[in-house]
Amino acid sequence: MTAAGSRETSASAIATPARLTGGIDHIGVQSDDLPCSIRWYEEFFGCDVTWQMEGGFSDLSRRRLPGISRLVELAVADIRFHLFTRSAGAGEPPPAEANQFQHVCIRVGSADELRRWRAHWFRLHSSGRYAFARPEPASVIDVDKDGMQSFYAYDVNGLEFEFTYAPGADDDLGR
Ligand SMILES: [Fe+2]
């Protein structure tokens, strides 16, 4: 999200960019219950609030996201989430068949760690402290033919996360 627009320059006058070398800067999460989402991202992912913005959004942001009123950045490790809210009550999870960034996958360091994340999700889900936009529980752990293990679970807004463990690929993450 940018704070201000920039002056247009003819695209043909600008060189082609070099091949990407960086990672993903942040994942944008739209929520109609920002306080609940902030607590859930803190408690489930272990994120800390690192930055926030209340008002002062650029014209482009307000055109793209009518009603935007607050944006809160939460971060853990090198993962950053930008949680933001729009007009009160506008939010519903996207229809399952809609084209979208359908899920975000987080890699963990061992099969045991994958099971702990799944149990952690169920603990928060059954705590009664969070209203989940989608009723589905976290999935079973799926194991593919190469031994890659994954489960899928929704955040409080109904956005889907995958957690995955790929044997051999993540020894540097092992714990
Ligand atoms: Fe995936």
Coordinates of C-alpha atoms and ligand atoms in Angstrom, one line a residue:
M1 CA 0.0 0.0 0.0
T2 CA 1.5 3.3 -1.0
A3 CA 1.0 6.6 0.7
A4 CA 1.1 8.7 -2.4
G5 CA 0.8 8.3 -6.2
S6 CA 3.7 9.0 -8.5
R7 CA 3.9 10.9 -11.8
E8 CA 3.3 8.7 -14.8
T9 CA 6.3 8.1 -17.1
S10 CA 5.9 6.5 -20.5
A11 CA 6.5 2.7 -19.9
S12 CA 8.5 2.3 -23.1
A13 CA 11.1 4.8 -21.7
I14 CA 11.8 2.6 -18.7
A15 CA 14.2 -0.4 -18.8
T16 CA 12.9 -4.0 -18.0
P17 CA 13.5 -4.8 -14.3
A18 CA 16.2 -7.3 -13.3
R19 CA 15.1 -10.8 -12.3
L20 CA 13.5 -10.8 -8.8
T21 CA 15.8 -11.6 -5.9
G22 CA 13.6 -10.7 -2.9
G23 CA 10.9 -12.4 -1.0
I24 CA 7.2 -11.5 -0.4
D25 CA 7.0 -8.2 1.4
H26 CA 3.6 -8.8 3.1
I27 CA 0.3 -10.6 2.9
G28 CA -2.8 -8.3 2.9
V29 CA -5.7 -9.6 5.0
Q30 CA -9.1 -7.9 4.8
S31 CA -11.2 -8.2 8.0
D32 CA -14.5 -6.8 9.2
D33 CA -13.5 -7.5 12.8
L34 CA -10.0 -6.0 13.1
P35 CA -9.6 -6.4 16.9
C36 CA -10.5 -10.1 16.7
S37 CA -8.1 -10.6 13.8
I38 CA -5.3 -8.8 15.5
R39 CA -5.7 -11.0 18.6
W40 CA -5.9 -14.2 16.5
Y41 CA -2.8 -13.3 14.5
E42 CA -0.9 -12.6 17.7
E43 CA -2.1 -15.7 19.5
F44 CA -2.1 -18.2 16.6
F45 CA 1.0 -17.1 14.6
G46 CA 2.8 -15.4 17.5
C47 CA 2.9 -12.1 15.6
D48 CA 3.7 -8.7 17.1
V49 CA 2.2 -5.5 16.0
T50 CA 5.0 -3.6 14.3
W51 CA 3.2 -0.7 12.6
Q52 CA -0.2 0.8 12.1
M53 CA -2.1 3.5 10.2
E54 CA -5.4 5.1 11.1
G55 CA -6.7 7.4 8.4
G56 CA -4.4 9.3 6.0
F57 CA -4.8 6.7 3.3
S58 CA -3.9 7.8 -0.2
D59 CA -6.5 8.5 -2.9
L60 CA -5.5 5.3 -4.7
S61 CA -5.9 3.2 -1.5
R62 CA -9.3 4.7 -0.8
R63 CA -10.4 4.0 -4.4
R64 CA -9.1 0.5 -4.3
L65 CA -10.5 -0.3 -0.9
P66 CA -13.5 2.0 -0.3
G67 CA -14.1 2.5 3.5
I68 CA -10.6 1.6 4.5
S69 CA -10.1 3.1 8.0
R70 CA -7.3 1.3 9.7
L71 CA -4.3 -0.9 8.8
V72 CA -2.2 -2.9 11.3
E73 CA 1.0 -4.7 10.4
L74 CA 1.8 -7.8 12.4
A75 CA 5.1 -9.7 11.9
V76 CA 6.8 -12.9 13.0
A77 CA 10.1 -14.2 11.6
D78 CA 10.2 -12.7 8.0
I79 CA 6.4 -13.0 7.6
R80 CA 4.4 -9.7 7.7
F81 CA 0.7 -9.5 7.5
H82 CA -1.2 -6.2 6.7
L83 CA -4.6 -6.5 8.4
F84 CA -7.0 -3.8 7.4
T85 CA -10.7 -3.1 7.8
R86 CA -13.2 -1.4 5.5
S87 CA -16.8 -0.3 6.0
A88 CA -18.3 -1.9 9.1
G89 CA -20.2 -5.1 8.4
A90 CA -19.1 -5.3 4.7
G91 CA -17.0 -8.4 5.2
E92 CA -17.8 -12.0 4.2
P93 CA -15.3 -14.6 3.1
P94 CA -14.9 -14.8 -0.6
P95 CA -17.0 -17.5 -2.3
A96 CA -14.9 -20.7 -2.4
E97 CA -15.1 -20.8 -6.2
A98 CA -14.0 -17.1 -6.7
N99 CA -10.6 -16.5 -8.4
Q100 CA -8.4 -15.2 -5.6
F101 CA -5.1 -15.8 -3.9
Q102 CA -6.6 -19.0 -2.7
H103 CA -4.3 -19.9 0.2
V104 CA -1.0 -19.0 1.7
C105 CA 1.3 -21.8 2.7
I106 CA 3.7 -21.6 5.7
R107 CA 6.6 -24.1 5.9
V108 CA 7.5 -25.7 9.2
G109 CA 10.6 -27.7 10.2
S110 CA 9.4 -31.2 11.1
A111 CA 6.4 -33.5 11.0
D112 CA 6.0 -33.1 14.8
E113 CA 6.0 -29.4 14.4
L114 CA 3.2 -29.7 11.8
R115 CA 1.1 -31.7 14.2
R116 CA 1.7 -29.1 16.9
W117 CA 0.5 -26.3 14.6
R118 CA -2.6 -28.3 13.9
A119 CA -3.3 -28.9 17.6
H120 CA -2.6 -25.2 18.3
W121 CA -5.3 -24.3 15.7
F122 CA -7.8 -26.6 17.4
R123 CA -7.0 -25.3 20.8
L124 CA -7.7 -21.7 19.7
H125 CA -10.8 -22.8 17.7
S126 CA -12.3 -24.6 20.7
S127 CA -11.4 -21.8 23.2
G128 CA -14.6 -20.0 22.4
R129 CA -12.7 -16.7 22.3
Y130 CA -12.9 -16.3 18.5
A131 CA -15.7 -16.1 16.0
F132 CA -14.7 -17.9 12.8
A133 CA -16.2 -16.8 9.5
R134 CA -16.1 -20.3 8.1
P135 CA -17.3 -23.3 10.2
E136 CA -14.9 -25.9 8.7
P137 CA -12.3 -27.4 11.1
A138 CA -8.7 -27.7 10.2
S139 CA -8.2 -30.5 7.7
V140 CA -6.5 -33.8 8.3
I141 CA -2.8 -34.0 7.5
D142 CA -2.4 -35.0 3.9
V143 CA 0.7 -36.9 2.9
D144 CA 1.5 -37.0 -0.8
K145 CA 3.6 -39.6 -2.7
D146 CA 6.8 -37.7 -2.0
G147 CA 6.2 -37.7 1.7
M148 CA 5.2 -34.0 1.8
Q149 CA 2.8 -33.4 4.6
S150 CA 0.2 -30.6 4.7
F151 CA -2.9 -29.5 6.5
Y152 CA -5.3 -26.6 5.7
A153 CA -7.0 -24.3 8.2
Y154 CA -8.9 -21.0 8.1
D155 CA -8.1 -17.8 9.9
V156 CA -10.9 -16.0 11.7
N157 CA -11.8 -14.1 8.5
G158 CA -12.3 -17.3 6.5
L159 CA -9.0 -17.0 4.6
E160 CA -7.2 -20.3 4.0
F161 CA -3.7 -21.2 5.2
E162 CA -1.7 -24.3 4.5
F163 CA 1.0 -25.6 6.8
T164 CA 3.5 -27.9 5.2
Y165 CA 6.5 -30.0 6.0
A166 CA 8.7 -31.3 3.2
P167 CA 11.1 -33.9 4.4
G168 CA 14.7 -33.1 3.4
A169 CA 13.9 -29.6 2.2
D170 CA 13.9 -27.9 5.5
D171 CA 16.6 -29.4 7.6
D172 CA 17.8 -25.9 8.3
L173 CA 14.5 -25.2 10.0
G174 CA 14.5 -28.4 12.0
R175 CA 13.5 -28.2 15.6
Ligands
FE1 FE -0.6 -25.2 -1.5

